[in-house]
Every structure is written in structure tokens, then in C-alpha cells.
mmCIF file with all atom_site columns, C-alpha atoms in Angstrom:
data_model
loop_
_atom_site.group_PDB
_atom_site.id
_atom_site.type_symbol
_atom_site.label_atom_id
_atom_site.label_alt_id
_atom_site.label_comp_id
_atom_site.label_asym_id
_atom_site.label_entity_id
_atom_site.label_seq_id
_atom_site.pdbx_PDB_ins_code
_atom_site.Cartn_x
_atom_site.Cartn_y
_atom_site.Cartn_z
_atom_site.occupancy
_atom_site.B_iso_or_equiv
_atom_site.pdbx_formal_charge
_atom_site.auth_seq_id
_atom_site.auth_comp_id
_atom_site.auth_asym_id
_atom_site.auth_atom_id
_atom_site.pdbx_PDB_model_num
ATOM 1   C CA . UNK A 1 1   ? 43.629 0.849   -54.061 1.00 0.00 ? 1   UNK A CA 1
ATOM 2   C CA . UNK A 1 2   ? 47.410 0.977   -54.448 1.00 0.00 ? 2   UNK A CA 1
ATOM 3   C CA . UNK A 1 3   ? 49.791 -1.243  -56.401 1.00 0.00 ? 3   UNK A CA 1
ATOM 4   C CA . UNK A 1 4   ? 52.707 -3.292  -55.100 1.00 0.00 ? 4   UNK A CA 1
ATOM 5   C CA . UNK A 1 5   ? 55.365 -4.561  -57.501 1.00 0.00 ? 5   UNK A CA 1
ATOM 6   C CA . UNK A 1 6   ? 56.922 -7.963  -56.729 1.00 0.00 ? 6   UNK A CA 1
ATOM 7   C CA . UNK A 1 7   ? 60.079 -8.989  -58.562 1.00 0.00 ? 7   UNK A CA 1
ATOM 8   C CA . UNK A 1 8   ? 63.323 -10.902 -58.217 1.00 0.00 ? 8   UNK A CA 1
ATOM 9   C CA . UNK A 1 9   ? 65.710 -12.843 -60.393 1.00 0.00 ? 9   UNK A CA 1
ATOM 10  C CA . UNK A 1 10  ? 65.558 -16.213 -62.055 1.00 0.00 ? 10  UNK A CA 1
ATOM 11  C CA . UNK A 1 11  ? 65.442 -18.884 -59.292 1.00 0.00 ? 11  UNK A CA 1
ATOM 12  C CA . UNK A 1 12  ? 65.586 -16.293 -56.491 1.00 0.00 ? 12  UNK A CA 1
ATOM 13  C CA . UNK A 1 13  ? 62.285 -17.567 -55.053 1.00 0.00 ? 13  UNK A CA 1
ATOM 14  C CA . UNK A 1 14  ? 59.816 -14.972 -56.324 1.00 0.00 ? 14  UNK A CA 1
ATOM 15  C CA . UNK A 1 15  ? 57.239 -17.635 -57.181 1.00 0.00 ? 15  UNK A CA 1
ATOM 16  C CA . UNK A 1 16  ? 57.433 -19.003 -53.635 1.00 0.00 ? 16  UNK A CA 1
ATOM 17  C CA . UNK A 1 17  ? 56.770 -15.562 -52.152 1.00 0.00 ? 17  UNK A CA 1
ATOM 18  C CA . UNK A 1 18  ? 53.973 -14.934 -54.648 1.00 0.00 ? 18  UNK A CA 1
ATOM 19  C CA . UNK A 1 19  ? 52.299 -18.217 -53.672 1.00 0.00 ? 19  UNK A CA 1
ATOM 20  C CA . UNK A 1 20  ? 52.570 -17.413 -49.978 1.00 0.00 ? 20  UNK A CA 1
ATOM 21  C CA . UNK A 1 21  ? 50.964 -14.006 -50.529 1.00 0.00 ? 21  UNK A CA 1
ATOM 22  C CA . UNK A 1 22  ? 48.095 -15.656 -52.430 1.00 0.00 ? 22  UNK A CA 1
ATOM 23  C CA . UNK A 1 23  ? 47.588 -18.073 -49.530 1.00 0.00 ? 23  UNK A CA 1
ATOM 24  C CA . UNK A 1 24  ? 47.226 -15.039 -47.254 1.00 0.00 ? 24  UNK A CA 1
ATOM 25  C CA . UNK A 1 25  ? 44.413 -13.727 -49.479 1.00 0.00 ? 25  UNK A CA 1
ATOM 26  C CA . UNK A 1 26  ? 46.393 -11.088 -51.380 1.00 0.00 ? 26  UNK A CA 1
ATOM 27  C CA . UNK A 1 27  ? 45.245 -10.452 -54.954 1.00 0.00 ? 27  UNK A CA 1
ATOM 28  C CA . UNK A 1 28  ? 48.192 -11.234 -57.249 1.00 0.00 ? 28  UNK A CA 1
ATOM 29  C CA . UNK A 1 29  ? 48.440 -10.580 -60.982 1.00 0.00 ? 29  UNK A CA 1
ATOM 30  C CA . UNK A 1 30  ? 51.188 -12.811 -62.386 1.00 0.00 ? 30  UNK A CA 1
ATOM 31  C CA . UNK A 1 31  ? 52.858 -11.277 -65.454 1.00 0.00 ? 31  UNK A CA 1
ATOM 32  C CA . UNK A 1 32  ? 54.114 -14.719 -66.565 1.00 0.00 ? 32  UNK A CA 1
ATOM 33  C CA . UNK A 1 33  ? 50.556 -16.083 -66.611 1.00 0.00 ? 33  UNK A CA 1
ATOM 34  C CA . UNK A 1 34  ? 49.400 -13.011 -68.528 1.00 0.00 ? 34  UNK A CA 1
ATOM 35  C CA . UNK A 1 35  ? 52.372 -13.388 -70.893 1.00 0.00 ? 35  UNK A CA 1
ATOM 36  C CA . UNK A 1 36  ? 51.264 -16.916 -71.804 1.00 0.00 ? 36  UNK A CA 1
ATOM 37  C CA . UNK A 1 37  ? 47.726 -15.683 -72.383 1.00 0.00 ? 37  UNK A CA 1
ATOM 38  C CA . UNK A 1 38  ? 48.675 -12.863 -74.773 1.00 0.00 ? 38  UNK A CA 1
ATOM 39  C CA . UNK A 1 39  ? 50.731 -15.183 -77.030 1.00 0.00 ? 39  UNK A CA 1
ATOM 40  C CA . UNK A 1 40  ? 48.029 -17.801 -77.494 1.00 0.00 ? 40  UNK A CA 1
ATOM 41  C CA . UNK A 1 41  ? 47.650 -18.916 -81.132 1.00 0.00 ? 41  UNK A CA 1
ATOM 42  C CA . UNK A 1 42  ? 46.256 -16.276 -83.494 1.00 0.00 ? 42  UNK A CA 1
ATOM 43  C CA . UNK A 1 43  ? 46.569 -13.441 -80.981 1.00 0.00 ? 43  UNK A CA 1
ATOM 44  C CA . UNK A 1 44  ? 48.236 -10.229 -82.303 1.00 0.00 ? 44  UNK A CA 1
ATOM 45  C CA . UNK A 1 45  ? 51.451 -10.905 -80.331 1.00 0.00 ? 45  UNK A CA 1
ATOM 46  C CA . UNK A 1 46  ? 51.535 -14.535 -81.508 1.00 0.00 ? 46  UNK A CA 1
ATOM 47  C CA . UNK A 1 47  ? 51.366 -13.508 -85.164 1.00 0.00 ? 47  UNK A CA 1
ATOM 48  C CA . UNK A 1 48  ? 54.173 -10.964 -84.755 1.00 0.00 ? 48  UNK A CA 1
ATOM 49  C CA . UNK A 1 49  ? 56.394 -13.464 -82.922 1.00 0.00 ? 49  UNK A CA 1
ATOM 50  C CA . UNK A 1 50  ? 55.961 -16.072 -85.663 1.00 0.00 ? 50  UNK A CA 1
ATOM 51  C CA . UNK A 1 51  ? 56.584 -13.398 -88.285 1.00 0.00 ? 51  UNK A CA 1
ATOM 52  C CA . UNK A 1 52  ? 59.903 -12.353 -86.721 1.00 0.00 ? 52  UNK A CA 1
ATOM 53  C CA . UNK A 1 53  ? 61.178 -15.654 -85.276 1.00 0.00 ? 53  UNK A CA 1
ATOM 54  C CA . UNK A 1 54  ? 59.824 -18.147 -87.813 1.00 0.00 ? 54  UNK A CA 1
ATOM 55  C CA . UNK A 1 55  ? 57.587 -21.192 -87.545 1.00 0.00 ? 55  UNK A CA 1
ATOM 56  C CA . UNK A 1 56  ? 60.531 -23.212 -86.200 1.00 0.00 ? 56  UNK A CA 1
ATOM 57  C CA . UNK A 1 57  ? 59.642 -22.001 -82.697 1.00 0.00 ? 57  UNK A CA 1
ATOM 58  C CA . UNK A 1 58  ? 56.199 -23.654 -82.808 1.00 0.00 ? 58  UNK A CA 1
ATOM 59  C CA . UNK A 1 59  ? 55.134 -26.944 -81.294 1.00 0.00 ? 59  UNK A CA 1
ATOM 60  C CA . UNK A 1 60  ? 53.158 -29.486 -83.301 1.00 0.00 ? 60  UNK A CA 1
ATOM 61  C CA . UNK A 1 61  ? 49.894 -28.094 -81.882 1.00 0.00 ? 61  UNK A CA 1
ATOM 62  C CA . UNK A 1 62  ? 50.728 -24.594 -83.102 1.00 0.00 ? 62  UNK A CA 1
ATOM 63  C CA . UNK A 1 63  ? 51.602 -23.145 -79.702 1.00 0.00 ? 63  UNK A CA 1
ATOM 64  C CA . UNK A 1 64  ? 54.902 -21.354 -79.119 1.00 0.00 ? 64  UNK A CA 1
ATOM 65  C CA . UNK A 1 65  ? 57.675 -23.578 -77.792 1.00 0.00 ? 65  UNK A CA 1
ATOM 66  C CA . UNK A 1 66  ? 58.720 -21.411 -74.839 1.00 0.00 ? 66  UNK A CA 1
ATOM 67  C CA . UNK A 1 67  ? 61.889 -23.403 -74.226 1.00 0.00 ? 67  UNK A CA 1
ATOM 68  C CA . UNK A 1 68  ? 63.074 -23.034 -77.812 1.00 0.00 ? 68  UNK A CA 1
ATOM 69  C CA . UNK A 1 69  ? 62.199 -19.338 -77.902 1.00 0.00 ? 69  UNK A CA 1
ATOM 70  C CA . UNK A 1 70  ? 63.967 -18.886 -74.561 1.00 0.00 ? 70  UNK A CA 1
ATOM 71  C CA . UNK A 1 71  ? 67.164 -20.395 -75.946 1.00 0.00 ? 71  UNK A CA 1
ATOM 72  C CA . UNK A 1 72  ? 67.072 -17.893 -78.805 1.00 0.00 ? 72  UNK A CA 1
ATOM 73  C CA . UNK A 1 73  ? 66.487 -14.757 -76.751 1.00 0.00 ? 73  UNK A CA 1
ATOM 74  C CA . UNK A 1 74  ? 68.878 -15.626 -73.910 1.00 0.00 ? 74  UNK A CA 1
ATOM 75  C CA . UNK A 1 75  ? 71.730 -15.883 -76.428 1.00 0.00 ? 75  UNK A CA 1
ATOM 76  C CA . UNK A 1 76  ? 70.861 -12.651 -78.265 1.00 0.00 ? 76  UNK A CA 1
ATOM 77  C CA . UNK A 1 77  ? 70.160 -9.302  -76.533 1.00 0.00 ? 77  UNK A CA 1
ATOM 78  C CA . UNK A 1 78  ? 68.788 -7.900  -79.802 1.00 0.00 ? 78  UNK A CA 1
ATOM 79  C CA . UNK A 1 79  ? 66.244 -10.693 -80.202 1.00 0.00 ? 79  UNK A CA 1
ATOM 80  C CA . UNK A 1 80  ? 65.330 -10.475 -76.527 1.00 0.00 ? 80  UNK A CA 1
ATOM 81  C CA . UNK A 1 81  ? 64.656 -6.767  -76.967 1.00 0.00 ? 81  UNK A CA 1
ATOM 82  C CA . UNK A 1 82  ? 62.541 -7.497  -80.055 1.00 0.00 ? 82  UNK A CA 1
ATOM 83  C CA . UNK A 1 83  ? 60.440 -10.079 -78.219 1.00 0.00 ? 83  UNK A CA 1
ATOM 84  C CA . UNK A 1 84  ? 59.903 -7.698  -75.299 1.00 0.00 ? 84  UNK A CA 1
ATOM 85  C CA . UNK A 1 85  ? 58.787 -4.933  -77.664 1.00 0.00 ? 85  UNK A CA 1
ATOM 86  C CA . UNK A 1 86  ? 56.112 -7.295  -79.030 1.00 0.00 ? 86  UNK A CA 1
ATOM 87  C CA . UNK A 1 87  ? 54.835 -8.823  -75.807 1.00 0.00 ? 87  UNK A CA 1
ATOM 88  C CA . UNK A 1 88  ? 55.168 -6.112  -73.137 1.00 0.00 ? 88  UNK A CA 1
ATOM 89  C CA . UNK A 1 89  ? 52.503 -3.706  -74.503 1.00 0.00 ? 89  UNK A CA 1
ATOM 90  C CA . UNK A 1 90  ? 49.992 -6.576  -74.710 1.00 0.00 ? 90  UNK A CA 1
ATOM 91  C CA . UNK A 1 91  ? 50.924 -7.835  -71.241 1.00 0.00 ? 91  UNK A CA 1
ATOM 92  C CA . UNK A 1 92  ? 50.481 -4.379  -69.716 1.00 0.00 ? 92  UNK A CA 1
ATOM 93  C CA . UNK A 1 93  ? 47.067 -3.890  -71.341 1.00 0.00 ? 93  UNK A CA 1
ATOM 94  C CA . UNK A 1 94  ? 45.820 -7.186  -69.932 1.00 0.00 ? 94  UNK A CA 1
ATOM 95  C CA . UNK A 1 95  ? 47.261 -6.428  -66.489 1.00 0.00 ? 95  UNK A CA 1
ATOM 96  C CA . UNK A 1 96  ? 45.515 -3.059  -66.340 1.00 0.00 ? 96  UNK A CA 1
ATOM 97  C CA . UNK A 1 97  ? 42.206 -4.739  -67.180 1.00 0.00 ? 97  UNK A CA 1
ATOM 98  C CA . UNK A 1 98  ? 42.671 -7.064  -64.202 1.00 0.00 ? 98  UNK A CA 1
ATOM 99  C CA . UNK A 1 99  ? 43.723 -4.155  -61.950 1.00 0.00 ? 99  UNK A CA 1
ATOM 100 C CA . UNK A 1 100 ? 40.525 -2.318  -62.820 1.00 0.00 ? 100 UNK A CA 1
ATOM 101 C CA . UNK A 1 101 ? 38.484 -5.404  -61.928 1.00 0.00 ? 101 UNK A CA 1
ATOM 102 C CA . UNK A 1 102 ? 40.123 -5.654  -58.503 1.00 0.00 ? 102 UNK A CA 1
ATOM 103 C CA . UNK A 1 103 ? 39.575 -1.917  -57.981 1.00 0.00 ? 103 UNK A CA 1
ATOM 104 C CA . UNK A 1 104 ? 35.865 -2.278  -58.708 1.00 0.00 ? 104 UNK A CA 1
ATOM 105 C CA . UNK A 1 105 ? 35.702 -5.172  -56.247 1.00 0.00 ? 105 UNK A CA 1
ATOM 106 C CA . UNK A 1 106 ? 37.026 -2.866  -53.533 1.00 0.00 ? 106 UNK A CA 1
ATOM 107 C CA . UNK A 1 107 ? 40.442 -4.387  -52.787 1.00 0.00 ? 107 UNK A CA 1
ATOM 108 C CA . UNK A 1 108 ? 42.896 -2.236  -50.829 1.00 0.00 ? 108 UNK A CA 1
ATOM 109 C CA . UNK A 1 109 ? 45.881 -3.164  -52.984 1.00 0.00 ? 109 UNK A CA 1
ATOM 110 C CA . UNK A 1 110 ? 46.993 -5.499  -55.752 1.00 0.00 ? 110 UNK A CA 1
ATOM 111 C CA . UNK A 1 111 ? 50.364 -7.211  -56.106 1.00 0.00 ? 111 UNK A CA 1
ATOM 112 C CA . UNK A 1 112 ? 51.885 -7.224  -59.585 1.00 0.00 ? 112 UNK A CA 1
ATOM 113 C CA . UNK A 1 113 ? 54.253 -10.191 -59.935 1.00 0.00 ? 113 UNK A CA 1
ATOM 114 C CA . UNK A 1 114 ? 56.628 -8.946  -62.666 1.00 0.00 ? 114 UNK A CA 1
ATOM 115 C CA . UNK A 1 115 ? 60.022 -10.617 -63.346 1.00 0.00 ? 115 UNK A CA 1
ATOM 116 C CA . UNK A 1 116 ? 61.402 -7.679  -65.371 1.00 0.00 ? 116 UNK A CA 1
ATOM 117 C CA . UNK A 1 117 ? 59.906 -4.906  -63.262 1.00 0.00 ? 117 UNK A CA 1
ATOM 118 C CA . UNK A 1 118 ? 63.098 -2.837  -63.001 1.00 0.00 ? 118 UNK A CA 1
ATOM 119 C CA . UNK A 1 119 ? 64.481 -3.816  -66.407 1.00 0.00 ? 119 UNK A CA 1
ATOM 120 C CA . UNK A 1 120 ? 61.580 -2.297  -68.345 1.00 0.00 ? 120 UNK A CA 1
ATOM 121 C CA . UNK A 1 121 ? 60.497 0.349   -65.785 1.00 0.00 ? 121 UNK A CA 1
ATOM 122 C CA . UNK A 1 122 ? 57.162 0.768   -67.606 1.00 0.00 ? 122 UNK A CA 1
ATOM 123 C CA . UNK A 1 123 ? 55.139 -0.011  -64.493 1.00 0.00 ? 123 UNK A CA 1
ATOM 124 C CA . UNK A 1 124 ? 57.273 1.421   -61.693 1.00 0.00 ? 124 UNK A CA 1
ATOM 125 C CA . UNK A 1 125 ? 55.697 4.888   -61.826 1.00 0.00 ? 125 UNK A CA 1
ATOM 126 C CA . UNK A 1 126 ? 52.318 3.348   -60.910 1.00 0.00 ? 126 UNK A CA 1
ATOM 127 C CA . UNK A 1 127 ? 53.622 1.487   -57.844 1.00 0.00 ? 127 UNK A CA 1
ATOM 128 C CA . UNK A 1 128 ? 53.419 2.572   -54.219 1.00 0.00 ? 128 UNK A CA 1
ATOM 129 C CA . UNK A 1 129 ? 55.722 -0.219  -52.996 1.00 0.00 ? 129 UNK A CA 1
ATOM 130 C CA . UNK A 1 130 ? 58.269 -2.471  -54.680 1.00 0.00 ? 130 UNK A CA 1
ATOM 131 C CA . UNK A 1 131 ? 59.407 -5.818  -53.261 1.00 0.00 ? 131 UNK A CA 1
ATOM 132 C CA . UNK A 1 132 ? 62.491 -7.756  -54.348 1.00 0.00 ? 132 UNK A CA 1
ATOM 133 C CA . UNK A 1 133 ? 62.971 -11.428 -53.494 1.00 0.00 ? 133 UNK A CA 1
ATOM 134 C CA . UNK A 1 134 ? 66.715 -11.797 -53.023 1.00 0.00 ? 134 UNK A CA 1
ATOM 135 C CA . UNK A 1 135 ? 69.114 -14.691 -52.586 1.00 0.00 ? 135 UNK A CA 1
ATOM 136 C CA . UNK A 1 136 ? 72.903 -14.822 -52.724 1.00 0.00 ? 136 UNK A CA 1
ATOM 137 C CA . UNK A 1 137 ? 74.541 -15.539 -56.141 1.00 0.00 ? 137 UNK A CA 1
ATOM 138 C CA . UNK A 1 138 ? 75.767 -19.035 -55.233 1.00 0.00 ? 138 UNK A CA 1
ATOM 139 C CA . UNK A 1 139 ? 72.310 -20.103 -54.076 1.00 0.00 ? 139 UNK A CA 1
ATOM 140 C CA . UNK A 1 140 ? 70.695 -18.627 -57.187 1.00 0.00 ? 140 UNK A CA 1
ATOM 141 C CA . UNK A 1 141 ? 73.102 -20.478 -59.503 1.00 0.00 ? 141 UNK A CA 1
ATOM 142 C CA . UNK A 1 142 ? 72.652 -23.781 -57.674 1.00 0.00 ? 142 UNK A CA 1
ATOM 143 C CA . UNK A 1 143 ? 68.848 -23.537 -57.675 1.00 0.00 ? 143 UNK A CA 1
ATOM 144 C CA . UNK A 1 144 ? 68.695 -22.710 -61.388 1.00 0.00 ? 144 UNK A CA 1
ATOM 145 C CA . UNK A 1 145 ? 70.996 -25.595 -62.362 1.00 0.00 ? 145 UNK A CA 1
ATOM 146 C CA . UNK A 1 146 ? 68.957 -28.032 -60.291 1.00 0.00 ? 146 UNK A CA 1
ATOM 147 C CA . UNK A 1 147 ? 65.564 -26.705 -61.428 1.00 0.00 ? 147 UNK A CA 1
ATOM 148 C CA . UNK A 1 148 ? 66.218 -26.603 -65.183 1.00 0.00 ? 148 UNK A CA 1
ATOM 149 C CA . UNK A 1 149 ? 68.986 -29.207 -65.507 1.00 0.00 ? 149 UNK A CA 1
ATOM 150 C CA . UNK A 1 150 ? 71.448 -26.637 -66.841 1.00 0.00 ? 150 UNK A CA 1
ATOM 151 C CA . UNK A 1 151 ? 75.223 -26.637 -66.903 1.00 0.00 ? 151 UNK A CA 1
ATOM 152 C CA . UNK A 1 152 ? 77.003 -23.919 -64.870 1.00 0.00 ? 152 UNK A CA 1
ATOM 153 C CA . UNK A 1 153 ? 77.741 -22.023 -68.093 1.00 0.00 ? 153 UNK A CA 1
ATOM 154 C CA . UNK A 1 154 ? 74.104 -22.160 -69.279 1.00 0.00 ? 154 UNK A CA 1
ATOM 155 C CA . UNK A 1 155 ? 72.821 -21.084 -65.867 1.00 0.00 ? 155 UNK A CA 1
ATOM 156 C CA . UNK A 1 156 ? 75.276 -18.197 -65.648 1.00 0.00 ? 156 UNK A CA 1
ATOM 157 C CA . UNK A 1 157 ? 74.218 -17.056 -69.127 1.00 0.00 ? 157 UNK A CA 1
ATOM 158 C CA . UNK A 1 158 ? 70.564 -16.893 -68.088 1.00 0.00 ? 158 UNK A CA 1
ATOM 159 C CA . UNK A 1 159 ? 71.347 -15.098 -64.846 1.00 0.00 ? 159 UNK A CA 1
ATOM 160 C CA . UNK A 1 160 ? 73.592 -12.666 -66.724 1.00 0.00 ? 160 UNK A CA 1
ATOM 161 C CA . UNK A 1 161 ? 70.744 -11.784 -69.090 1.00 0.00 ? 161 UNK A CA 1
ATOM 162 C CA . UNK A 1 162 ? 68.912 -10.105 -66.184 1.00 0.00 ? 162 UNK A CA 1
ATOM 163 C CA . UNK A 1 163 ? 69.688 -7.111  -64.018 1.00 0.00 ? 163 UNK A CA 1
ATOM 164 C CA . UNK A 1 164 ? 71.836 -8.280  -61.058 1.00 0.00 ? 164 UNK A CA 1
ATOM 165 C CA . UNK A 1 165 ? 69.814 -9.061  -57.944 1.00 0.00 ? 165 UNK A CA 1
ATOM 166 C CA . UNK A 1 166 ? 72.091 -6.800  -55.900 1.00 0.00 ? 166 UNK A CA 1
ATOM 167 C CA . UNK A 1 167 ? 71.129 -3.872  -58.130 1.00 0.00 ? 167 UNK A CA 1
ATOM 168 C CA . UNK A 1 168 ? 67.413 -4.706  -57.897 1.00 0.00 ? 168 UNK A CA 1
ATOM 169 C CA . UNK A 1 169 ? 67.746 -4.921  -54.135 1.00 0.00 ? 169 UNK A CA 1
ATOM 170 C CA . UNK A 1 170 ? 68.996 -1.331  -54.059 1.00 0.00 ? 170 UNK A CA 1
ATOM 171 C CA . UNK A 1 171 ? 65.952 -0.133  -56.021 1.00 0.00 ? 171 UNK A CA 1
ATOM 172 C CA . UNK A 1 172 ? 63.297 -1.828  -53.890 1.00 0.00 ? 172 UNK A CA 1
ATOM 173 C CA . UNK A 1 173 ? 61.348 -0.408  -50.977 1.00 0.00 ? 173 UNK A CA 1
ATOM 174 C CA . UNK A 1 174 ? 61.107 -3.894  -49.374 1.00 0.00 ? 174 UNK A CA 1
ATOM 175 C CA . UNK A 1 175 ? 63.416 -6.925  -49.583 1.00 0.00 ? 175 UNK A CA 1
ATOM 176 C CA . UNK A 1 176 ? 62.533 -10.560 -48.858 1.00 0.00 ? 176 UNK A CA 1
ATOM 177 C CA . UNK A 1 177 ? 65.767 -12.445 -48.105 1.00 0.00 ? 177 UNK A CA 1
ATOM 178 C CA . UNK A 1 178 ? 65.295 -15.944 -49.519 1.00 0.00 ? 178 UNK A CA 1
ATOM 179 C CA . UNK A 1 179 ? 68.736 -17.518 -49.100 1.00 0.00 ? 179 UNK A CA 1
ATOM 180 C CA . UNK A 1 180 ? 67.653 -19.453 -46.007 1.00 0.00 ? 180 UNK A CA 1
ATOM 181 C CA . UNK A 1 181 ? 64.802 -21.749 -45.067 1.00 0.00 ? 181 UNK A CA 1
ATOM 182 C CA . UNK A 1 182 ? 61.243 -21.614 -46.356 1.00 0.00 ? 182 UNK A CA 1
ATOM 183 C CA . UNK A 1 183 ? 60.060 -20.895 -42.812 1.00 0.00 ? 183 UNK A CA 1
ATOM 184 C CA . UNK A 1 184 ? 62.318 -17.839 -42.554 1.00 0.00 ? 184 UNK A CA 1
ATOM 185 C CA . UNK A 1 185 ? 61.004 -16.564 -45.883 1.00 0.00 ? 185 UNK A CA 1
ATOM 186 C CA . UNK A 1 186 ? 57.426 -17.101 -44.728 1.00 0.00 ? 186 UNK A CA 1
ATOM 187 C CA . UNK A 1 187 ? 58.028 -15.043 -41.589 1.00 0.00 ? 187 UNK A CA 1
ATOM 188 C CA . UNK A 1 188 ? 59.245 -12.158 -43.729 1.00 0.00 ? 188 UNK A CA 1
ATOM 189 C CA . UNK A 1 189 ? 56.212 -12.488 -46.015 1.00 0.00 ? 189 UNK A CA 1
ATOM 190 C CA . UNK A 1 190 ? 53.907 -12.325 -42.992 1.00 0.00 ? 190 UNK A CA 1
ATOM 191 C CA . UNK A 1 191 ? 55.590 -9.101  -41.825 1.00 0.00 ? 191 UNK A CA 1
ATOM 192 C CA . UNK A 1 192 ? 55.199 -7.582  -45.285 1.00 0.00 ? 192 UNK A CA 1
ATOM 193 C CA . UNK A 1 193 ? 51.557 -8.671  -45.475 1.00 0.00 ? 193 UNK A CA 1
ATOM 194 C CA . UNK A 1 194 ? 50.810 -7.060  -42.110 1.00 0.00 ? 194 UNK A CA 1
ATOM 195 C CA . UNK A 1 195 ? 52.475 -3.821  -43.155 1.00 0.00 ? 195 UNK A CA 1
ATOM 196 C CA . UNK A 1 196 ? 50.466 -3.642  -46.387 1.00 0.00 ? 196 UNK A CA 1
ATOM 197 C CA . UNK A 1 197 ? 47.197 -4.546  -44.679 1.00 0.00 ? 197 UNK A CA 1
ATOM 198 C CA . UNK A 1 198 ? 47.710 -1.860  -42.027 1.00 0.00 ? 198 UNK A CA 1
ATOM 199 C CA . UNK A 1 199 ? 48.532 0.816   -44.594 1.00 0.00 ? 199 UNK A CA 1
ATOM 200 C CA . UNK A 1 200 ? 45.978 3.564   -45.161 1.00 0.00 ? 200 UNK A CA 1
ATOM 201 C CA . UNK A 1 201 ? 47.416 4.523   -48.554 1.00 0.00 ? 201 UNK A CA 1
ATOM 202 C CA . UNK A 1 202 ? 44.482 2.930   -50.355 1.00 0.00 ? 202 UNK A CA 1
ATOM 203 C CA . UNK A 1 203 ? 42.181 5.604   -48.890 1.00 0.00 ? 203 UNK A CA 1
ATOM 204 C CA . UNK A 1 204 ? 44.143 8.389   -50.581 1.00 0.00 ? 204 UNK A CA 1
ATOM 205 C CA . UNK A 1 205 ? 44.132 6.634   -53.951 1.00 0.00 ? 205 UNK A CA 1
ATOM 206 C CA . UNK A 1 206 ? 40.435 5.806   -53.718 1.00 0.00 ? 206 UNK A CA 1
ATOM 207 C CA . UNK A 1 207 ? 39.593 9.403   -52.711 1.00 0.00 ? 207 UNK A CA 1
ATOM 208 C CA . UNK A 1 208 ? 41.442 10.729  -55.752 1.00 0.00 ? 208 UNK A CA 1
ATOM 209 C CA . UNK A 1 209 ? 39.646 8.243   -58.022 1.00 0.00 ? 209 UNK A CA 1
ATOM 210 C CA . UNK A 1 210 ? 36.236 9.120   -56.571 1.00 0.00 ? 210 UNK A CA 1
ATOM 211 C CA . UNK A 1 211 ? 36.959 12.833  -56.934 1.00 0.00 ? 211 UNK A CA 1
ATOM 212 C CA . UNK A 1 212 ? 37.989 12.325  -60.550 1.00 0.00 ? 212 UNK A CA 1
ATOM 213 C CA . UNK A 1 213 ? 34.825 10.362  -61.323 1.00 0.00 ? 213 UNK A CA 1
ATOM 214 C CA . UNK A 1 214 ? 32.695 12.968  -59.547 1.00 0.00 ? 214 UNK A CA 1
ATOM 215 C CA . UNK A 1 215 ? 34.407 15.714  -61.528 1.00 0.00 ? 215 UNK A CA 1
ATOM 216 C CA . UNK A 1 216 ? 33.705 13.955  -64.801 1.00 0.00 ? 216 UNK A CA 1
ATOM 217 C CA . UNK A 1 217 ? 30.114 13.423  -63.743 1.00 0.00 ? 217 UNK A CA 1
ATOM 218 C CA . UNK A 1 218 ? 29.729 17.122  -62.946 1.00 0.00 ? 218 UNK A CA 1
ATOM 219 C CA . UNK A 1 219 ? 31.240 18.080  -66.278 1.00 0.00 ? 219 UNK A CA 1
ATOM 220 C CA . UNK A 1 220 ? 28.817 15.741  -68.043 1.00 0.00 ? 220 UNK A CA 1
ATOM 221 C CA . UNK A 1 221 ? 25.799 17.252  -66.263 1.00 0.00 ? 221 UNK A CA 1
ATOM 222 C CA . UNK A 1 222 ? 26.921 20.803  -67.113 1.00 0.00 ? 222 UNK A CA 1
ATOM 223 C CA . UNK A 1 223 ? 27.286 19.816  -70.762 1.00 0.00 ? 223 UNK A CA 1
ATOM 224 C CA . UNK A 1 224 ? 23.806 18.293  -70.813 1.00 0.00 ? 224 UNK A CA 1
ATOM 225 C CA . UNK A 1 225 ? 22.297 21.436  -69.246 1.00 0.00 ? 225 UNK A CA 1
ATOM 226 C CA . UNK A 1 226 ? 23.973 23.629  -71.886 1.00 0.00 ? 226 UNK A CA 1
ATOM 227 C CA . UNK A 1 227 ? 22.702 21.460  -74.713 1.00 0.00 ? 227 UNK A CA 1
ATOM 228 C CA . UNK A 1 228 ? 19.081 21.433  -73.534 1.00 0.00 ? 228 UNK A CA 1
ATOM 229 C CA . UNK A 1 229 ? 18.892 25.091  -72.487 1.00 0.00 ? 229 UNK A CA 1
#
């Protein structure tokens, strides 16, 4: 099994592409979903976030107010870095658990839907392919303002807090151009899906894994023989 990283920018259409891949039967691990899981009340990350950001960021039911926390970190690079240092290790641990499960089920590849894939770079060394969902700056700004009801200044601030899409595009092995219609995007997703399905790279990865397991098994048997002889 090999890993495919899917990323983009805020309001570039990454969620649309992720949903289309799921509809095609691709296994997708969504880092945002995992991120919400690891900060559930009384989890280790939750306690550290409350410790550093205060109880003012909590809703009445004790859960973290993501909108309020987002306002804090988007206006402060230092606080954004602090939050990432708390949540990212927990997110990655949970993602690797899910990857292992898909591996045991025999999937050829798994797509990791990660918004900050290139910003953190913690996962890129494990990926065989990287996919960026791109749209032009004007479209991105317009979509974000409409989606979240933001002013142009607020939207630009949130976009500016991320690596520019143009830079991400240059780092990716595949690009989905999402400035046009949904149908055009879907055609590109279908081409990507076909390319991944036809790839034989999973055989190499699985052979290495099997060899490693076999090697460990042989080492274990040799140890047992030495102990009982």
C-alpha cells in the first residue's frame, strides 16, 4: 500500500475533491476529522489547549469553540504555532493507526486529506504522490467570503496565514485545477483515480513490508532456538 497526500488552500475546493474520491471508493483519512477527534473534552490535547489558551475558548458544553480559537490563531503566528505543536503529534498518531487498519484490509493506497501538508512537512516523506487542489486567487477570495461571511480584509488575512497556493502547486506531483466548473473538476479527479488504480507501486511497498515481517519472524525463531538449546 502507498500513501497519497491531498492538500490545497482554504476554499480552494479540497473538500469537494476529497468527497469525489470517496464516492469512487478511495479510502480517505481526513486530517480535519481526526483533528476534531483528538481535541475532544478531557483528551491530552484538549487539556493542553485549555491550559495555554484559557477557558474562554470553550462552549457551554465544554467543547472547544473552533471559531473563537480560529480567530485567535489566525491573528497570531506564535499562537498558531503553539496550537500546531499541541495538536499535530496527536493527529499524526491517530492517522497512522487508521493507515495500519487500511493496510491490514489490503487496500492498494490511502489518501491523506491534510490542509497543512506542505506547511508542516511531517508527512511528506511517507508519501508516494502529492495532489494539490488549486484555484486562482480571485476565486479563492470570493469563495471564502461567501462561505464564511467574511469581509475582504478578514478573508485575505486567513488566506495569508497559509502557504500560497501557487507555491504548493509547484511542490505537488499532481494538480487538480478547480477554478472552473464542478464537472471539469470531476473529470480531473477521474483521471487521477485511474492513474492511482493502475499503479503497481503498492506491490513494491507490500513486498518490502512482507519481507520485513518475515525477517522479524526469522529473527524470533532463531532467538527461541538459542534459548531452548
